[in-house]
PDB file of C-alpha atoms in Angstrom:
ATOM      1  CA  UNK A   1     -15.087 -16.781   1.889  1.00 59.00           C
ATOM      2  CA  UNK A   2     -13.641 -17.704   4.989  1.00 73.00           C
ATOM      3  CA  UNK A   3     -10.814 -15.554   5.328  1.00 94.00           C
ATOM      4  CA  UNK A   4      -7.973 -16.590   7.392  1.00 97.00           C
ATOM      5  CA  UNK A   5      -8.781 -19.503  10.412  1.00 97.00           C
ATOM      6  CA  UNK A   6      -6.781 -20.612  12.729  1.00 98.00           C
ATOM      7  CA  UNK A   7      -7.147 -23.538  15.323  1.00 97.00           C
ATOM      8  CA  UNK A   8      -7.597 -23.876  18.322  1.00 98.00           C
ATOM      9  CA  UNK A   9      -9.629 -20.629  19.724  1.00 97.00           C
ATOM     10  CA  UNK A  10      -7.768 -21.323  22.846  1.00 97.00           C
ATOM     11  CA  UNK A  11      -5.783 -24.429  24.933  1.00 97.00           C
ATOM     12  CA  UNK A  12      -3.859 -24.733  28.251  1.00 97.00           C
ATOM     13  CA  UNK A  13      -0.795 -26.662  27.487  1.00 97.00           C
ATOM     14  CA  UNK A  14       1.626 -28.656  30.251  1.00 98.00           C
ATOM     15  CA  UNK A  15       4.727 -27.220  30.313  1.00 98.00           C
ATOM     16  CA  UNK A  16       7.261 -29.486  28.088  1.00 98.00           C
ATOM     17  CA  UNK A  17       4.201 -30.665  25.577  1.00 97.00           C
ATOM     18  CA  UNK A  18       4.465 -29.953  21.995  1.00 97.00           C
ATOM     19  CA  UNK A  19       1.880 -27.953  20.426  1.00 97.00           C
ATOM     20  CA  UNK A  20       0.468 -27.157  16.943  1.00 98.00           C
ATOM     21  CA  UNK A  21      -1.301 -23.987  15.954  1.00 98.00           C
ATOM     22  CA  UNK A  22      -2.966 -24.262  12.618  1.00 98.00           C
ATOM     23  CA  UNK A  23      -3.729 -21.601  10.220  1.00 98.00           C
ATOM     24  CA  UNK A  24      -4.987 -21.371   7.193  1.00 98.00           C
ATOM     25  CA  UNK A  25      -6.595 -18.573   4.640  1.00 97.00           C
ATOM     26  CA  UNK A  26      -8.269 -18.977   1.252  1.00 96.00           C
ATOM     27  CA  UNK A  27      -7.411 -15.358  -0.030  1.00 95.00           C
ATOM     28  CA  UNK A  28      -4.248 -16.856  -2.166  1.00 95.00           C
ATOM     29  CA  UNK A  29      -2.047 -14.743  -0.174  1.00 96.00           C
ATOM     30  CA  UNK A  30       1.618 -15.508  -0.917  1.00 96.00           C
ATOM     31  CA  UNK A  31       2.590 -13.868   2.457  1.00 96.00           C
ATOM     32  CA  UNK A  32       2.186 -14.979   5.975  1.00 97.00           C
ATOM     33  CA  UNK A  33       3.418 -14.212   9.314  1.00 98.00           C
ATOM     34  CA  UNK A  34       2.702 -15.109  13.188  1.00 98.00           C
ATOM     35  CA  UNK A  35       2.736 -12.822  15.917  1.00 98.00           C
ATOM     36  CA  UNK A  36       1.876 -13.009  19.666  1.00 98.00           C
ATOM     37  CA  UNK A  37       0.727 -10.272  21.287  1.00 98.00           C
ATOM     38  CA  UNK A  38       1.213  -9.761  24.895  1.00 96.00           C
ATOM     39  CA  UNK A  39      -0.614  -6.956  27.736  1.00 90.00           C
ATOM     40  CA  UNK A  40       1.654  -3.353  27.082  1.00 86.00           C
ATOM     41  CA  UNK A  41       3.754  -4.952  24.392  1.00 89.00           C
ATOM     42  CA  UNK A  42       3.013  -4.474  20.592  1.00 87.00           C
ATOM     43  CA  UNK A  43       2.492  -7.488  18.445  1.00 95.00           C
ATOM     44  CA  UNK A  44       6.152  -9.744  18.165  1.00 96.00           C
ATOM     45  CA  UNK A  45       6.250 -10.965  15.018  1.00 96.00           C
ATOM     46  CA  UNK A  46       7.796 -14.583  15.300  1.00 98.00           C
ATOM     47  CA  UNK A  47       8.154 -16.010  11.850  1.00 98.00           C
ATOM     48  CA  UNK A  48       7.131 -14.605   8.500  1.00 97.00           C
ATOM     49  CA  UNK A  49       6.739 -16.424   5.149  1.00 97.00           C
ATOM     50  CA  UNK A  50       7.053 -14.268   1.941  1.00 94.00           C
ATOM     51  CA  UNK A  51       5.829 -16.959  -0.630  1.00 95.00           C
ATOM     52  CA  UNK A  52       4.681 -20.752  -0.356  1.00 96.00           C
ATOM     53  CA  UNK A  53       8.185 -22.868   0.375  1.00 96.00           C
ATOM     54  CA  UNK A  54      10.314 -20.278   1.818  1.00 96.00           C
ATOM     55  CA  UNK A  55      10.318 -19.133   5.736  1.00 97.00           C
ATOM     56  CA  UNK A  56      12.134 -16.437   7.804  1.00 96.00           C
ATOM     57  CA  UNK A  57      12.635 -15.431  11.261  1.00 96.00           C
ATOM     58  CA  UNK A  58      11.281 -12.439  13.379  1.00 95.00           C
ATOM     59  CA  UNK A  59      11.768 -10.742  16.374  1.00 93.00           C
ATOM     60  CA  UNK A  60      11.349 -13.368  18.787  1.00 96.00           C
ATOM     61  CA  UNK A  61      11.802 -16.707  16.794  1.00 97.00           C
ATOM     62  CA  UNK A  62      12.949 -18.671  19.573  1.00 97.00           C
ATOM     63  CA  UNK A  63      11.408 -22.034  20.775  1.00 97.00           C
ATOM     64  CA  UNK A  64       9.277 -22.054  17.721  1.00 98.00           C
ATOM     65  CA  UNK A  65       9.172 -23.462  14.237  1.00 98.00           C
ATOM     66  CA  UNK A  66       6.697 -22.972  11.111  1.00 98.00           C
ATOM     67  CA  UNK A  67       7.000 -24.510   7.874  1.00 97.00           C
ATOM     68  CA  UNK A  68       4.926 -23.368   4.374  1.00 98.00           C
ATOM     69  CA  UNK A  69       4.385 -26.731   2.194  1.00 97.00           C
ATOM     70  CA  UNK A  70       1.603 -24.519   0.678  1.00 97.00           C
ATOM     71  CA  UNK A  71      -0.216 -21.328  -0.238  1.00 97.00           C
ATOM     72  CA  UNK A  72      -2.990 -22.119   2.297  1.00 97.00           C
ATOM     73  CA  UNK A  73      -1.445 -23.177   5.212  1.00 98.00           C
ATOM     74  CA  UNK A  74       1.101 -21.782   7.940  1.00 98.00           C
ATOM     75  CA  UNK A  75       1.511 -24.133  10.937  1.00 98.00           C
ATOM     76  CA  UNK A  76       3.074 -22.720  14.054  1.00 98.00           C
ATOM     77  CA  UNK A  77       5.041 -24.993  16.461  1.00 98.00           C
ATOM     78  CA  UNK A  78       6.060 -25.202  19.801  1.00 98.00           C
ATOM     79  CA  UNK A  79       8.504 -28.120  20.569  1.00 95.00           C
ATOM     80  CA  UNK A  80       8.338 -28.267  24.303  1.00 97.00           C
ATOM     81  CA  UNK A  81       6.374 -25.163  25.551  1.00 97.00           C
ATOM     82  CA  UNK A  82       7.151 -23.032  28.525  1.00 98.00           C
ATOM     83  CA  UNK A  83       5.209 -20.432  30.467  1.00 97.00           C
ATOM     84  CA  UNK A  84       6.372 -17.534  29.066  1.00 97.00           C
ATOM     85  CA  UNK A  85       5.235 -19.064  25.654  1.00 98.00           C
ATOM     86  CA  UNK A  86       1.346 -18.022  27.529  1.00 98.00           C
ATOM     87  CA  UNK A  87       0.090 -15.159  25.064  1.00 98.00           C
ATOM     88  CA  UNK A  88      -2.169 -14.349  21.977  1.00 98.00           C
ATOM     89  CA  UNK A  89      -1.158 -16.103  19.222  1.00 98.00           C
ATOM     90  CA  UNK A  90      -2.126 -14.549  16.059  1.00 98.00           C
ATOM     91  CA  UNK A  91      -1.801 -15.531  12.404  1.00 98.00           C
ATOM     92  CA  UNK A  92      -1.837 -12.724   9.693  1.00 98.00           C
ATOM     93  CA  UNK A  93      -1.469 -12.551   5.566  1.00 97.00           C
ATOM     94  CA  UNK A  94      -0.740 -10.317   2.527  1.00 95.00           C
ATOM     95  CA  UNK A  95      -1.351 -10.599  -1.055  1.00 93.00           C
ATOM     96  CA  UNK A  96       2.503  -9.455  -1.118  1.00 88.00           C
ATOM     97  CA  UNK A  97       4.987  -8.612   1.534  1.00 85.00           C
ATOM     98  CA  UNK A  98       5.679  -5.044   0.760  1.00 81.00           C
ATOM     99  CA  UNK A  99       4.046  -2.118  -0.550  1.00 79.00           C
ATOM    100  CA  UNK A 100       0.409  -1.243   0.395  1.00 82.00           C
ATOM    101  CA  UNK A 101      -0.119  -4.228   1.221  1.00 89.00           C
ATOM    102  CA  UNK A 102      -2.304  -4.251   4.243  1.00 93.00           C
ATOM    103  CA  UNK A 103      -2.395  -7.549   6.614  1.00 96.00           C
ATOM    104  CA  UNK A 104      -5.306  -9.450   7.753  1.00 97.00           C
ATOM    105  CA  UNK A 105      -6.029 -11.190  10.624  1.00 98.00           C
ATOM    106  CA  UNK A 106      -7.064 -14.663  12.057  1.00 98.00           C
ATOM    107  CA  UNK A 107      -9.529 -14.609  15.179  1.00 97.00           C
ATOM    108  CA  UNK A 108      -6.435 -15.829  17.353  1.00 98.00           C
ATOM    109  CA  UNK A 109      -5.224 -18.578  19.246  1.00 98.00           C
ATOM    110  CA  UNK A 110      -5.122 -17.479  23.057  1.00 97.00           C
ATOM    111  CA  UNK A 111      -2.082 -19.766  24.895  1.00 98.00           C
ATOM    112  CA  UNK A 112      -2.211 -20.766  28.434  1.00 98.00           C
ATOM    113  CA  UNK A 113       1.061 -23.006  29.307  1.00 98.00           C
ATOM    114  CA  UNK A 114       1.525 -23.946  33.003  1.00 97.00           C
TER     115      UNK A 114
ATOM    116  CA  UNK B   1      16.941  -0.220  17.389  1.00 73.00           C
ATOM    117  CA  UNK B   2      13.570  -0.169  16.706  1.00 84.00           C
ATOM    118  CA  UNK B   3      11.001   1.753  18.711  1.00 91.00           C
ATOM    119  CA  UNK B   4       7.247   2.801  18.266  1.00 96.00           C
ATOM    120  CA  UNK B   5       5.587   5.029  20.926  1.00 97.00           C
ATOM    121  CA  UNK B   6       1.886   5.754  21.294  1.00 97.00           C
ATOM    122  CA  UNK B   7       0.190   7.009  24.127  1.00 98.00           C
ATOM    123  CA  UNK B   8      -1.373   3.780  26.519  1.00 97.00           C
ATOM    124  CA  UNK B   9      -4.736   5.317  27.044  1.00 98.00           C
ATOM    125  CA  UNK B  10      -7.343   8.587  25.534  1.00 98.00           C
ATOM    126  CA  UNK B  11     -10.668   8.866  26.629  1.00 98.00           C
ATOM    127  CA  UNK B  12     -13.094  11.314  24.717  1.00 98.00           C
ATOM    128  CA  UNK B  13     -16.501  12.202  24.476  1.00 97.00           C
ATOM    129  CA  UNK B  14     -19.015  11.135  21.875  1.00 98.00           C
ATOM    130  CA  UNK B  15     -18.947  13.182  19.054  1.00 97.00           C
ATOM    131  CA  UNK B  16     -15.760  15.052  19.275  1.00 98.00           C
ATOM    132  CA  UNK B  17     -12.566  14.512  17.627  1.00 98.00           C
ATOM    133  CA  UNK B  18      -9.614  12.872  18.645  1.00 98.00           C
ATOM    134  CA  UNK B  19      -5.939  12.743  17.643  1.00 98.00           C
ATOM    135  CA  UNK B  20      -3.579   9.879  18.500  1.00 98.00           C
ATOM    136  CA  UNK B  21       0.013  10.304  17.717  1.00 98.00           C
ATOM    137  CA  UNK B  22       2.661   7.944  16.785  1.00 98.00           C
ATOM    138  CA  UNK B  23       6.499   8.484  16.775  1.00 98.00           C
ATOM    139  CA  UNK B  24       8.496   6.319  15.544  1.00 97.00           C
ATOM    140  CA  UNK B  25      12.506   5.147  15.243  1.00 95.00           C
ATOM    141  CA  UNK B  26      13.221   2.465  12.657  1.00 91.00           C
ATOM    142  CA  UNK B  27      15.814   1.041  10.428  1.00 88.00           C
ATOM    143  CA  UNK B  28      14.161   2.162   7.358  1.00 91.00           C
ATOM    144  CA  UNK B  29      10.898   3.358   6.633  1.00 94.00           C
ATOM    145  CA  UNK B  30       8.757   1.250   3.176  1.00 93.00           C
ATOM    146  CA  UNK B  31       5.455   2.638   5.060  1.00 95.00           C
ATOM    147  CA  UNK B  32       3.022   3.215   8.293  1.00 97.00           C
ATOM    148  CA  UNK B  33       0.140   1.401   8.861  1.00 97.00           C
ATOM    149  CA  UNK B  34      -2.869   1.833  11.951  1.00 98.00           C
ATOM    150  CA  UNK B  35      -5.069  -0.718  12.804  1.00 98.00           C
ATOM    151  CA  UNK B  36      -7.968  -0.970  15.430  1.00 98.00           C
ATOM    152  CA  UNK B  37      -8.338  -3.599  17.454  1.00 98.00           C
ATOM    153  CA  UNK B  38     -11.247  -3.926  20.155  1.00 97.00           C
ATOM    154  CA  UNK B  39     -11.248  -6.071  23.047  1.00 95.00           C
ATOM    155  CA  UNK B  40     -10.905  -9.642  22.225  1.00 94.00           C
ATOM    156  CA  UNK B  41     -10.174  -9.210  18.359  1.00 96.00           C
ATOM    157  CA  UNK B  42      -8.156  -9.189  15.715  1.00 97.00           C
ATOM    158  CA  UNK B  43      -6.578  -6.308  14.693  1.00 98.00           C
ATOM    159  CA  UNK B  44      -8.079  -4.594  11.343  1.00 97.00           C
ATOM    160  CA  UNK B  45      -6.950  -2.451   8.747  1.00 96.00           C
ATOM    161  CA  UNK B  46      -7.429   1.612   9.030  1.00 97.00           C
ATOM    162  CA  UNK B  47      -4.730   3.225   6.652  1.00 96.00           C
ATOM    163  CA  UNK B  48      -2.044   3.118   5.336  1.00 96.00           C
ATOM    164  CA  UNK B  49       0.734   6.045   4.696  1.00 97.00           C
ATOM    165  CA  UNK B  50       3.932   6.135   2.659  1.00 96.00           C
ATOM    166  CA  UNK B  51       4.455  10.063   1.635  1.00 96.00           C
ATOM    167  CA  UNK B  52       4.108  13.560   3.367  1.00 97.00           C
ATOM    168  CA  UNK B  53       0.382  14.489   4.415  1.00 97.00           C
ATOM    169  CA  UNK B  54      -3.117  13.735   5.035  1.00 97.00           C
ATOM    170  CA  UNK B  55      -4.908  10.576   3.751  1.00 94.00           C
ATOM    171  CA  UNK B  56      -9.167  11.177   5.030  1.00 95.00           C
ATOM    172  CA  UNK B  57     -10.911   7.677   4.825  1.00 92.00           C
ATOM    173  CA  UNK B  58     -14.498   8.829   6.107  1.00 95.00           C
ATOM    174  CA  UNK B  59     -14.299   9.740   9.789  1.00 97.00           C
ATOM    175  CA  UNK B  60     -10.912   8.395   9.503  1.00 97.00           C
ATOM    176  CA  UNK B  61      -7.978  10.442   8.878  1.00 97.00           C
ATOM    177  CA  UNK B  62      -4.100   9.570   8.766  1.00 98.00           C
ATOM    178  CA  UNK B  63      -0.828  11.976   8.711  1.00 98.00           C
ATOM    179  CA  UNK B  64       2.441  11.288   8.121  1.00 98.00           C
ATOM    180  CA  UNK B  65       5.755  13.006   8.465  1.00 98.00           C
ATOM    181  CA  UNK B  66       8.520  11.448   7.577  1.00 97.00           C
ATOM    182  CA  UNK B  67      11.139  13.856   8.618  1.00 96.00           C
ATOM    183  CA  UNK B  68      10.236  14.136  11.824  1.00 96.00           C
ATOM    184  CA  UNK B  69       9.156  10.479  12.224  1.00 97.00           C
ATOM    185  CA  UNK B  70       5.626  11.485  13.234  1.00 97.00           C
ATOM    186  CA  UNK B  71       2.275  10.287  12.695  1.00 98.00           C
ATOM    187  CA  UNK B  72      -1.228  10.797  14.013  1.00 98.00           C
ATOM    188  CA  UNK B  73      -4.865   9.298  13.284  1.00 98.00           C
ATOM    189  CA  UNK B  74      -7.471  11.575  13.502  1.00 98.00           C
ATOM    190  CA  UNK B  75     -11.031   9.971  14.509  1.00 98.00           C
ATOM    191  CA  UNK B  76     -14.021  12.352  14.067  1.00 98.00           C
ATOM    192  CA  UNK B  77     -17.626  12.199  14.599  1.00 98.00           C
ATOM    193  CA  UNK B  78     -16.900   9.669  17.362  1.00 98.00           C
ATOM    194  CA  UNK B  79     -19.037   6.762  17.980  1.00 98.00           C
ATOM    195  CA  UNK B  80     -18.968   4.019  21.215  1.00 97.00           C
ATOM    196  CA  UNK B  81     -17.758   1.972  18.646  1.00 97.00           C
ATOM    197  CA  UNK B  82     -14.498   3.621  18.492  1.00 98.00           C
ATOM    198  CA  UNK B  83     -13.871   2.343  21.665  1.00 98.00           C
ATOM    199  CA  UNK B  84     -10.928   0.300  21.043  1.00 98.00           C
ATOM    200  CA  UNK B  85      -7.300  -0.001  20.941  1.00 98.00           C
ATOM    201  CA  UNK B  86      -5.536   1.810  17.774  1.00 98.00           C
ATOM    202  CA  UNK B  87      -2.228   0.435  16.745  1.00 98.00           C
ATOM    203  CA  UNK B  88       0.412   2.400  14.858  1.00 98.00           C
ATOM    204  CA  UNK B  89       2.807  -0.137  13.111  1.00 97.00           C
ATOM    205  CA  UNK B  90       6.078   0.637  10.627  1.00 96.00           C
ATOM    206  CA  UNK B  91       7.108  -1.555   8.066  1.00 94.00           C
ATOM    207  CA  UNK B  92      11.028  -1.129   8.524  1.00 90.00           C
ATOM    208  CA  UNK B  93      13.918  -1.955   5.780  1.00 89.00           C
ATOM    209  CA  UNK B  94      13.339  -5.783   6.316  1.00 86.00           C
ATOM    210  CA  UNK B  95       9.852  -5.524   4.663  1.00 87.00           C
ATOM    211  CA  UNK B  96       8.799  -6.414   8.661  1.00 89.00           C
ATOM    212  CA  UNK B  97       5.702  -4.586  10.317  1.00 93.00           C
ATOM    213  CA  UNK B  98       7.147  -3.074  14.448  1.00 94.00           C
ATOM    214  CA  UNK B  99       4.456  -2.906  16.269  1.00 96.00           C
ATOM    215  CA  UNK B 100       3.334   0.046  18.704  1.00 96.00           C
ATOM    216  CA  UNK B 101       1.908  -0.905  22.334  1.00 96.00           C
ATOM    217  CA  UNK B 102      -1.285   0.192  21.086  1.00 97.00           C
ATOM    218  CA  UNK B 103      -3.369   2.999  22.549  1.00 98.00           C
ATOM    219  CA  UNK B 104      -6.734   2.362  24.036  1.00 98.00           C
ATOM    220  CA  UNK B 105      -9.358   5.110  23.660  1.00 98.00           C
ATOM    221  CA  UNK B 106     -11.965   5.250  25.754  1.00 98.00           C
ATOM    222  CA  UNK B 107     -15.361   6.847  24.887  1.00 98.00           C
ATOM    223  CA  UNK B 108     -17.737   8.672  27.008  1.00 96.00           C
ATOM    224  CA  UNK B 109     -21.311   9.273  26.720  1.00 94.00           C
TER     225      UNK B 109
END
């Protein structure tokens, strides 16, 4: 199995473009989450989704949106991207939100917005 | 609010022992994960602790205190291979995982 992809392995976006980052896993996980990660900060997380149709916000939620139509799937946005939107982007999931329940990892989506 | 501290940076020799230590300062406490993470990855599961004590996975050893908001990970045996970052992360009253800096250990020959 596959695990949990996401897409693209890296980009340099213009300033003011909109932006997609995909992710996707194939371990039925009802939870998901996105975090960035940035040099001497811990991961951020930005939004979360506990189960398939239901999202919530995290730490640093602004200037991006998500949306979970699905189990599979947890598509990050970024309406009009600034620099300080330049970090690693990375997608994580759970069987379940709490408990024991250990996250895993995409590979990462590394950001570059001038 | 919310704060996890680690140390930025160990180095240690190969095969010695190691101890990195973790406070932590959180609305709630449902748990206390650390993860590795070398250079260019993803992070990855190591343990997880939710009571009092020692949890030994292999070389790999956890302790938590929860009165004293204290954890440490104990690497043994070590390898190159353990050179990597090693994140401590709390999953608070919000069901939420906060995130330590991370603290990169460096091993020597």
């Amino acid at each position: 199995t596959a695990g949990i992809t996401q897409a693209p392995t890296s980009q340099i976006l213009a300033a003011g473009r909109s932006m997609t980052l995909r992710c996707t896993q194939d371990m039925r996980h009802n939870a998901m989450y996105w975090y960035r990660q940035d040099l001497g900060l811990g991961l951020r997380l930005i939004h979360y989704s506990n189960t398939a149709g239901t999202t919530g916000k995290g730490e640093v939620p602004d200037g991006y949106s998500v949306s979970r139509a699905n189990t599979d799937d947890f598509p990050l946005t970024l309406a009009s991207a600034v620099p300080s939107q330049t970090s690693v982007y990375f997608c994580a999931s759970s069987f379940l939100a709490g408990g024991g329940n250990e996250q895993f990892f995409g590979p990462g989506t590394r950001l570059t917005v001038l | 609010g919310q704060n996890i501290d680690q140390p930025t940076e160990m180095t240690a020799t190969e095969g010695a022992i190691v101890q990195i230590n973790c406070t932590y300062q959180t609305s709630g406490f449902n748990g206390l994960f650390w993860y590795q993470q070398h250079a260019g990855e993803a992070p990855t599961f190591l343990s997880y602790n939710v009571l009092d004590g020692l949890e030994e996975k292999g070389r790999f050893s956890s302790f938590l205190s929860r009165s004293k908001g204290y954890s440490y990970l104990l690497l043994k045996e070590l390898q190159m291979k353990d050179s990597a970052s090693y994140l401590c992360a709390v999953r608070d009253s919000n069901y939420q995982l906060i995130w330590g800096a991370g603290t990169k250990l460096i091993i020597k020959p």
